[in-house]
Amino acid sequence: MTRITALFALCASVAALSACGIDVPDLNNPPIEDLRDNPTRENVIAATTGLIIGQRGDVAAANGYVAQLGILGREAYNFDGADPRFIGELLAGPLQKGSPFGGNFWAGPYANLHLGSLVVAGADTAAGFSDSERAGVKGFAHTMMALDLLRVIVTHDTVGAVIDVDNPVDELAPIVGKDAVYAEIARLLDDSATELGAAGTAFAFPLPSGFTGFTTPASFLTFNRAIRARVAVYTGDYAGALTALGGSFLDDTVANLDGLNVGAYYTFSTRPNDLTNGLVNSNIWAHPSLKADAQTNGAAVDARFTRKVRQLAMGDGAGMLESDLKFNAYSATAPVPIIRNEELLLLRAEALWGLNDPAMLPAAIADLNRVRTISGGLAALATTLTADQVEDELLYNRRYSLMFEGGHRWIDLRRFDRLTDLPLDREGHVRNQRYPIPQAECDARPGEPACTVESM
Amino acid sequence: MRLPGTWIGLVCGLLFSVLVVAPGVARAQGTRSLTGVVVDADTGAGVSGANVVVKDAASPATAAPLVSTGADGSFTVAKAPAGELTIEVSATGYITIKTTVRAGKTATTVAVSLRKELPPAPPSPPPSRTIAGRVRDAVTGAGLVGARVQIVGTTTTVVTDDDGLFTIPDAPLADVALQVSADGYAAGSIAAEAGAATVKIALESLAAGGPAPDAPRTRAVRGKLTEQLTGEPVIGAAVKVAGTAQVVLTDETGSFQVDNLPLADVVLEVEAEGYKNLKILALATSTEVLGVLDFAAQGEQIILEGRAPVIVRSNLANGASVVDAEELNRVSSPTLEGALVGKISGANIQSNSGAPGGGMQLRLRGISTINGQSSPLYVVDGVIVSNVAVPSGVNAITAAAAGGSASNQDNPVNRIADLNPNDIESVEVLKGSSAAALYGSKAANGVVIIRTKRGRAGKNQVSVTQRVGMSQASNTLGSRRFASSEEAAAAFGAAVASLFTGTTYDHEAAITQTSAAYETIASASGGNDKGTYSASVLVRDEPGVVIGTFYEKQSGRIGIGYQLGDRVTLDVGANIVHSTSDRGLTNNDNTGVSYYVALARTPSFVDLRRGPDGRFPDNPRAGSNPLQTVALFQNREDVWRFIGSANATVALWNDAENEVKLIGTSGADRFSQRNDVFATPELQWEPADGLPGTAIEGVTNNLNYNLGVSGIWRHTPKSEKFKNALSLGLTYEAVDLVSIYTFGVNLSQPTIDTATGLNTQELAVRTKDQGLFLQEEIALLDDRLSLLAGLLAERSSLNGNSDKFFVFPKLAATYELKVPEDTFDLLRVRGAYGEAGNRPNYGDKYTGLNAAQSIDGLPGTGLGPNLGDPEIEPERQREIEAGVDMALKDQRAVLELTGYQRSISNLLLQRSLATSTGFTTQFGNGGALRNRGLEAALQVTPIEGDVTWMTRGLVTLNRSTVTDLPAGPFNVSTVGFGAGLGAFRIEEGKSATQIVNDFDGDGDLDPVGDGEPDFRIGWANTVTWKAFELNTLVDWQHGSDIINLTRLLYDAGQVSPDYVGAGEARLEAFSSGDMRPYIEDASFVKLREISVAWSAPAKWVKNTMSLANLRVSLSGRNLMTWTNYSGLDPEVSNFGNQPVGRNYDVAPYPPSRSFWLSVEAGI
């Protein structure tokens, strides 16, 4: 009996064990196939919000966009005892393609660009959207993609970038030059504008509080045009910039800081699974040159400096550097600007100056003065400044108005070919001009000329 | 007789001995002549060169001169004392035997059979009861032929043979009565109690008077059989007169009598179930013989059967290392791997940090994978147990994984640490893939088979061990001393220099402590013929060397073997473990909170001590005050774990030539881990983000379970020309792990529900594996040649196609050469080929969206960083190995040498992608890797005698090469901080563990180091003298480079002890991109273990202390380290267990040395 029972048990277990399937699904994440192959209204909307989240990801990290470009532009230091590369690589240079410093601002934006193209494709095919909603999703996605690509090119500049983000992983799209990248950004923004125009009166998706004032297709278009204006100024298309500014939320009637601060922001919070602002970091200090270079109005120092920076009794230092200045601007839940009215005024001033028409200078100076007086508490500039003086003032006011909020200082000096204005704190320090193509990208592109471009 | 060729191997660890003395007729007075023969207990072959000393038992000083045995094992002592004799026989490699020939006897011939050393475990109780007996004529005592013996109440009837003997093989394990009848005799009956193995019954002849006995032309020989280990009588053994059909059985006292023996030399062949066969030479003049039986070679723990070779385990053709309980526990170790260091050839065991509670990595035979699973498979009593390392979640505070760096820097414990080393009977490490193929696709990293202690039938044994210890930090980094405030100002500016008072503080000393530890272990075991038990409890309390850190463990275990009915044997075990620990805050961080990260920025003149108001000052130079951190920060871990196993063996068939067994195994390993991290708002770093207070609660539940059913058919034909075993079976294993973390900020209490900001994270792993195996094993030429072939087909849910079976074959052969006996004890060659796999990690086949994020309460999904491979397959490892085992004459030197080549193809790679594709890495198969290595073990006994010195060296040497990488080179993305700080780079034609850095700034990454050691040597020494035993274990690692980022941090903070000059020069090189000054040689020599033990004299212990035994030892672990490495410890891994890419030193937990005083008492 025992033998028979046991043999039976053996046979039964053989049958039982081999009969059932043992497949296990992904218990941690929704599969990409859901979005790529079976887009629905809901998952496309979730991915649309994901575009903002993804773009925000590296903005306010201690090693993120604002912080790193702030250090490169000598606005900030990071005295992180655990990572000497905040000084060794960013200030003493060169930026290294294999490090999370020099190799930055590539993977993140491209992941978001790829997500953006999934959103655009999903908006076309997912059931449950009206046509205007489809256009709204695409218009929003294209603006976000333009911002992602803009982050890549302002960091990598003449190195160039990839603009085709839909290629399979084993068929890499080429790295194209800076001009082609800016052209693609402009195209994305302009396509977006067209789509937003067809997007009806409301988006199908919610927007976070950082986009307050830009939550309808029409108002979002003014944000889109603001970015377009920045891109136009960066590419020297001053006339185009003025046109774009005309469609933007630029407001030159403002009388106080609140008016200057109108704009779109990346927001941070302590709500579940949200992100807090990593620029609140005890290692981040302001660059002493901010104090030294601040203009005064009588005894009063430029209010932008006193508002954004405070002096501590005891400073800190690392790598033979020291500072006793801290930024006030950020808390754990403080937003980081994407673009705001103050920048738009400065962009218009620059566009007017850039037309290279003396007749336009007074208008440029007028815009500068709005910013100087409201934001900086400084005296108005004389309307008789020369173009070169206006250039200096443009750079000065951009430096203090946009201080430590998006790498403007470093990008501006490079645009004006004046990186040599950046102070070198110590012998051996350098001025990095651009980020190299990251190691992993170069590994996949043997012989790629862009990979030989140095950061200095 | 062929001698040397038949000697059984040394390395297998199963060495036997048996003693037989056949006292003859003693002379009345003066001296007598004594002749005898010394034979090998296993083979019956004579042992030449054995030393025989015959002494007068009453006055040992009266001794006959020492004689040696001749080539056939025979010896003659011409003038032996006449009284009771003590005969001592020793031969190298055998257990020395002392026996007594009783006075008054006339023994003149003695047969001594020697057993090789190390007796194996006792046999499991016989599956069924056999009643043997003899039916005799009540008057003559002659056996009755053809008598019928029936168990009353059953139909079971047997008939006696020519000698009146009978055997009832399948008698129930209960009291029965036997009814006996024979023609011409009155029927009789006799009770056979459940415990009785033999019965004798004498029947009265119905014929009056009966036949008169013949005049004796024969003799009778009486004898007694006892068990080697316990001295207990062996009951029911069959004693057969060679060349005849005459058989007698031993009675309850183990005694037997053989009548009607011719007056000539005869050989008695003894057979008893569960014991090795024995041959006793009864010389023509002998009337009495003694036999000592040894347990049969076992190696048949039911747990291993089915998957492991079952015939001749000692002939395992692969490098297997066995470490026994004594070796493991000589010096107290908190964890199993710690106790294995330096004891296994081919193993590279390194600790990840000095934190209490372990965290060690065991790598066998080099680099087995790049991105696959890196832990060996741990099997405890047949249960595949979990060795996962679940992070504490402290990364939320350290932000170590921020900035694009890899995570897993939380310094977690790998959970094999929960096992109690004291519960372990033996650890067997199967290294070759051919051995590993036993476990198929999970075995590429080797298999560690752990057997916990089991009871033995016999007396209950209880022992208690109390250990008291002390541990202290064994190394410090030191800090630069500043001579003046000017020097301080030059380094840190005037503000910081204003703190300079001329006092230098030793911050490292201020965060460490010397602490007392204790460990109490109690165990009991015993059993009878129906079942055995073993139970133990352990309580261990071990504070860490950093203030506030500790590791506490309580463990209880019970193992029971039970005979259920005739055919079924059950073996169940249960182990429950509770451990709690606090591992402090070490390793990399980006917020300045890890102790040594903060110290790297803290000049030694800054006073960090607690002020009179009870508060700690803020550290003006760093984000945290380490003195405050050790005092206030909590990083608690609490684990409950249960490991249970139940195994059953069913004997399906048994006859003279065949044995069929069915084996069922099942096991479960369940643990629940809770992590509680609390950073109180008072901590310096907490208010920095405006959200003071951080709490992290992690809850992890894990269940591993496995089921198996297998059958074994063993066949040995009557001719015994070969032995054969065929196994077939099925296995199923599953893992289910879920970790849920809740991160709370802005809170005042260590309870997470006071937090105003919350994040959650869930991580789940679920795997299912199923396998089918077939194995054929054959032993030929008296077991000298053994061949084994097996196939394992497995499918796994981790593979892209979970329905596809992957087949892993293995082949192995060993051959024992016939060698000149005067040169060698043993010479054996072995070779094996096998394939094993390494499954993908969970999730490798999926491309997931990242849905665990939100903005302003709006959920959003983003792209995950990894591109999965829906077609992913296991890696395939093909290993060929060859080895030779050699023992020189008298075992003075024993050498094991193994060479291997492992080729791993279809590598599991997490390839870095061009990130413009939107993905950072891609999982997939591709490329190949090769390891070549040598393992050698050499044991020499230079001194033997009053003082015995045994020394043993293990050499491990491995070289890896990436032989194929179609997708091009890439940096290992799971570890490291980018090539600027040194990266591990996988590149065709290069070592798999090369470290690269663009030190010359030409844009190309150049090799600057290699993580793999050139070689490792473990050197153990044992010196015994009287009751004292000294043991030492030295562990030498040569080569292996470490990326010493701690030193870089200290240099960057300008506080390295040698900063002025040397540190500045290093920093100068670093600032130009040259990482080489921080890539250091990690060679070291460590005095791992040293112990001195004293065993109290048995008599004194028994009479004075009323104890069975008493042993006192003084021991130390990691007492000394000799190294040029500048960091705290050359054994370190910031990223925990990593197949490639250990060897990052970032602010680790400091190493410790410990001392223990142990008292072990048997009750």
mmCIF file with all atom_site columns, N, CA and C in Angstrom, chain B residues 31-58:
data_model
loop_
_atom_site.group_PDB
_atom_site.id
_atom_site.type_symbol
_atom_site.label_atom_id
_atom_site.label_alt_id
_atom_site.label_comp_id
_atom_site.label_asym_id
_atom_site.label_entity_id
_atom_site.label_seq_id
_atom_site.pdbx_PDB_ins_code
_atom_site.Cartn_x
_atom_site.Cartn_y
_atom_site.Cartn_z
_atom_site.occupancy
_atom_site.B_iso_or_equiv
_atom_site.pdbx_formal_charge
_atom_site.auth_seq_id
_atom_site.auth_comp_id
_atom_site.auth_asym_id
_atom_site.auth_atom_id
_atom_site.pdbx_PDB_model_num
ATOM 1  N N  . THR B 1 31 ? 56.485 -14.960 30.645 1.00 0.00 ? 31 THR B N  1
ATOM 2  C CA . THR B 1 31 ? 56.145 -14.321 29.392 1.00 0.00 ? 31 THR B CA 1
ATOM 3  C C  . THR B 1 31 ? 55.494 -15.324 28.472 1.00 0.00 ? 31 THR B C  1
ATOM 4  N N  . ARG B 1 32 ? 54.924 -14.747 27.446 1.00 0.00 ? 32 ARG B N  1
ATOM 5  C CA . ARG B 1 32 ? 54.325 -15.611 26.444 1.00 0.00 ? 32 ARG B CA 1
ATOM 6  C C  . ARG B 1 32 ? 54.584 -14.982 25.095 1.00 0.00 ? 32 ARG B C  1
ATOM 7  N N  . SER B 1 33 ? 54.376 -15.754 24.105 1.00 0.00 ? 33 SER B N  1
ATOM 8  C CA . SER B 1 33 ? 54.548 -15.241 22.749 1.00 0.00 ? 33 SER B CA 1
ATOM 9  C C  . SER B 1 33 ? 53.181 -14.805 22.217 1.00 0.00 ? 33 SER B C  1
ATOM 10 N N  . LEU B 1 34 ? 53.185 -13.656 21.569 1.00 0.00 ? 34 LEU B N  1
ATOM 11 C CA . LEU B 1 34 ? 51.917 -13.124 21.067 1.00 0.00 ? 34 LEU B CA 1
ATOM 12 C C  . LEU B 1 34 ? 52.072 -12.840 19.573 1.00 0.00 ? 34 LEU B C  1
ATOM 13 N N  . THR B 1 35 ? 51.157 -13.377 18.798 1.00 0.00 ? 35 THR B N  1
ATOM 14 C CA . THR B 1 35 ? 51.201 -13.070 17.367 1.00 0.00 ? 35 THR B CA 1
ATOM 15 C C  . THR B 1 35 ? 49.885 -12.417 16.990 1.00 0.00 ? 35 THR B C  1
ATOM 16 N N  . GLY B 1 36 ? 49.948 -11.679 15.924 1.00 0.00 ? 36 GLY B N  1
ATOM 17 C CA . GLY B 1 36 ? 48.712 -11.017 15.522 1.00 0.00 ? 36 GLY B CA 1
ATOM 18 C C  . GLY B 1 36 ? 48.828 -10.395 14.154 1.00 0.00 ? 36 GLY B C  1
ATOM 19 N N  . VAL B 1 37 ? 47.765 -9.790  13.790 1.00 0.00 ? 37 VAL B N  1
ATOM 20 C CA . VAL B 1 37 ? 47.742 -9.138  12.495 1.00 0.00 ? 37 VAL B CA 1
ATOM 21 C C  . VAL B 1 37 ? 46.978 -7.819  12.638 1.00 0.00 ? 37 VAL B C  1
ATOM 22 N N  . VAL B 1 38 ? 47.465 -6.774  11.952 1.00 0.00 ? 38 VAL B N  1
ATOM 23 C CA . VAL B 1 38 ? 46.801 -5.477  11.967 1.00 0.00 ? 38 VAL B CA 1
ATOM 24 C C  . VAL B 1 38 ? 46.219 -5.238  10.575 1.00 0.00 ? 38 VAL B C  1
ATOM 25 N N  . VAL B 1 39 ? 44.928 -5.029  10.540 1.00 0.00 ? 39 VAL B N  1
ATOM 26 C CA . VAL B 1 39 ? 44.286 -4.840  9.224  1.00 0.00 ? 39 VAL B CA 1
ATOM 27 C C  . VAL B 1 39 ? 43.525 -3.524  9.192  1.00 0.00 ? 39 VAL B C  1
ATOM 28 N N  . ASP B 1 40 ? 43.312 -3.087  7.960  1.00 0.00 ? 40 ASP B N  1
ATOM 29 C CA . ASP B 1 40 ? 42.481 -1.897  7.731  1.00 0.00 ? 40 ASP B CA 1
ATOM 30 C C  . ASP B 1 40 ? 41.023 -2.289  7.928  1.00 0.00 ? 40 ASP B C  1
ATOM 31 N N  . ALA B 1 41 ? 40.333 -1.506  8.711  1.00 0.00 ? 41 ALA B N  1
ATOM 32 C CA . ALA B 1 41 ? 38.968 -1.861  9.047  1.00 0.00 ? 41 ALA B CA 1
ATOM 33 C C  . ALA B 1 41 ? 38.058 -1.851  7.828  1.00 0.00 ? 41 ALA B C  1
ATOM 34 N N  . ASP B 1 42 ? 38.397 -1.036  6.878  1.00 0.00 ? 42 ASP B N  1
ATOM 35 C CA . ASP B 1 42 ? 37.507 -0.914  5.726  1.00 0.00 ? 42 ASP B CA 1
ATOM 36 C C  . ASP B 1 42 ? 37.692 -2.051  4.754  1.00 0.00 ? 42 ASP B C  1
ATOM 37 N N  . THR B 1 43 ? 38.932 -2.382  4.573  1.00 0.00 ? 43 THR B N  1
ATOM 38 C CA . THR B 1 43 ? 39.231 -3.272  3.460  1.00 0.00 ? 43 THR B CA 1
ATOM 39 C C  . THR B 1 43 ? 39.678 -4.638  3.921  1.00 0.00 ? 43 THR B C  1
ATOM 40 N N  . GLY B 1 44 ? 40.056 -4.759  5.160  1.00 0.00 ? 44 GLY B N  1
ATOM 41 C CA . GLY B 1 44 ? 40.599 -6.022  5.625  1.00 0.00 ? 44 GLY B CA 1
ATOM 42 C C  . GLY B 1 44 ? 42.031 -6.239  5.201  1.00 0.00 ? 44 GLY B C  1
ATOM 43 N N  . ALA B 1 45 ? 42.589 -5.296  4.498  1.00 0.00 ? 45 ALA B N  1
ATOM 44 C CA . ALA B 1 45 ? 43.976 -5.434  4.067  1.00 0.00 ? 45 ALA B CA 1
ATOM 45 C C  . ALA B 1 45 ? 44.908 -5.207  5.244  1.00 0.00 ? 45 ALA B C  1
ATOM 46 N N  . GLY B 1 46 ? 46.009 -5.916  5.254  1.00 0.00 ? 46 GLY B N  1
ATOM 47 C CA . GLY B 1 46 ? 46.978 -5.727  6.321  1.00 0.00 ? 46 GLY B CA 1
ATOM 48 C C  . GLY B 1 46 ? 47.563 -4.341  6.286  1.00 0.00 ? 46 GLY B C  1
ATOM 49 N N  . VAL B 1 47 ? 47.868 -3.822  7.460  1.00 0.00 ? 47 VAL B N  1
ATOM 50 C CA . VAL B 1 47 ? 48.485 -2.512  7.549  1.00 0.00 ? 47 VAL B CA 1
ATOM 51 C C  . VAL B 1 47 ? 49.942 -2.711  7.904  1.00 0.00 ? 47 VAL B C  1
ATOM 52 N N  . SER B 1 48 ? 50.803 -2.320  6.988  1.00 0.00 ? 48 SER B N  1
ATOM 53 C CA . SER B 1 48 ? 52.217 -2.513  7.284  1.00 0.00 ? 48 SER B CA 1
ATOM 54 C C  . SER B 1 48 ? 52.741 -1.309  8.047  1.00 0.00 ? 48 SER B C  1
ATOM 55 N N  . GLY B 1 49 ? 53.785 -1.536  8.797  1.00 0.00 ? 49 GLY B N  1
ATOM 56 C CA . GLY B 1 49 ? 54.454 -0.424  9.485  1.00 0.00 ? 49 GLY B CA 1
ATOM 57 C C  . GLY B 1 49 ? 53.706 0.103   10.684 1.00 0.00 ? 49 GLY B C  1
ATOM 58 N N  . ALA B 1 50 ? 52.664 -0.569  11.115 1.00 0.00 ? 50 ALA B N  1
ATOM 59 C CA . ALA B 1 50 ? 51.983 -0.118  12.318 1.00 0.00 ? 50 ALA B CA 1
ATOM 60 C C  . ALA B 1 50 ? 52.826 -0.478  13.533 1.00 0.00 ? 50 ALA B C  1
ATOM 61 N N  . ASN B 1 51 ? 52.797 0.416   14.520 1.00 0.00 ? 51 ASN B N  1
ATOM 62 C CA . ASN B 1 51 ? 53.580 0.164   15.722 1.00 0.00 ? 51 ASN B CA 1
ATOM 63 C C  . ASN B 1 51 ? 52.713 -0.528  16.768 1.00 0.00 ? 51 ASN B C  1
ATOM 64 N N  . VAL B 1 52 ? 53.238 -1.594  17.324 1.00 0.00 ? 52 VAL B N  1
ATOM 65 C CA . VAL B 1 52 ? 52.479 -2.349  18.314 1.00 0.00 ? 52 VAL B CA 1
ATOM 66 C C  . VAL B 1 52 ? 53.271 -2.362  19.616 1.00 0.00 ? 52 VAL B C  1
ATOM 67 N N  . VAL B 1 53 ? 52.651 -1.840  20.661 1.00 0.00 ? 53 VAL B N  1
ATOM 68 C CA . VAL B 1 53 ? 53.312 -1.871  21.963 1.00 0.00 ? 53 VAL B CA 1
ATOM 69 C C  . VAL B 1 53 ? 52.450 -2.711  22.890 1.00 0.00 ? 53 VAL B C  1
ATOM 70 N N  . VAL B 1 54 ? 53.070 -3.697  23.486 1.00 0.00 ? 54 VAL B N  1
ATOM 71 C CA . VAL B 1 54 ? 52.340 -4.578  24.397 1.00 0.00 ? 54 VAL B CA 1
ATOM 72 C C  . VAL B 1 54 ? 52.852 -4.309  25.803 1.00 0.00 ? 54 VAL B C  1
ATOM 73 N N  . LYS B 1 55 ? 51.926 -3.973  26.689 1.00 0.00 ? 55 LYS B N  1
ATOM 74 C CA . LYS B 1 55 ? 52.327 -3.639  28.054 1.00 0.00 ? 55 LYS B CA 1
ATOM 75 C C  . LYS B 1 55 ? 51.567 -4.509  29.022 1.00 0.00 ? 55 LYS B C  1
ATOM 76 N N  . ASP B 1 56 ? 52.140 -4.642  30.194 1.00 0.00 ? 56 ASP B N  1
ATOM 77 C CA . ASP B 1 56 ? 51.426 -5.298  31.272 1.00 0.00 ? 56 ASP B CA 1
ATOM 78 C C  . ASP B 1 56 ? 50.402 -4.300  31.799 1.00 0.00 ? 56 ASP B C  1
ATOM 79 N N  . ALA B 1 57 ? 49.140 -4.688  31.761 1.00 0.00 ? 57 ALA B N  1
ATOM 80 C CA . ALA B 1 57 ? 48.102 -3.739  32.125 1.00 0.00 ? 57 ALA B CA 1
ATOM 81 C C  . ALA B 1 57 ? 48.269 -3.281  33.569 1.00 0.00 ? 57 ALA B C  1
ATOM 82 N N  . ALA B 1 58 ? 48.734 -4.200  34.422 1.00 0.00 ? 58 ALA B N  1
ATOM 83 C CA . ALA B 1 58 ? 48.856 -3.857  35.827 1.00 0.00 ? 58 ALA B CA 1
ATOM 84 C C  . ALA B 1 58 ? 50.041 -2.929  36.065 1.00 0.00 ? 58 ALA B C  1
#
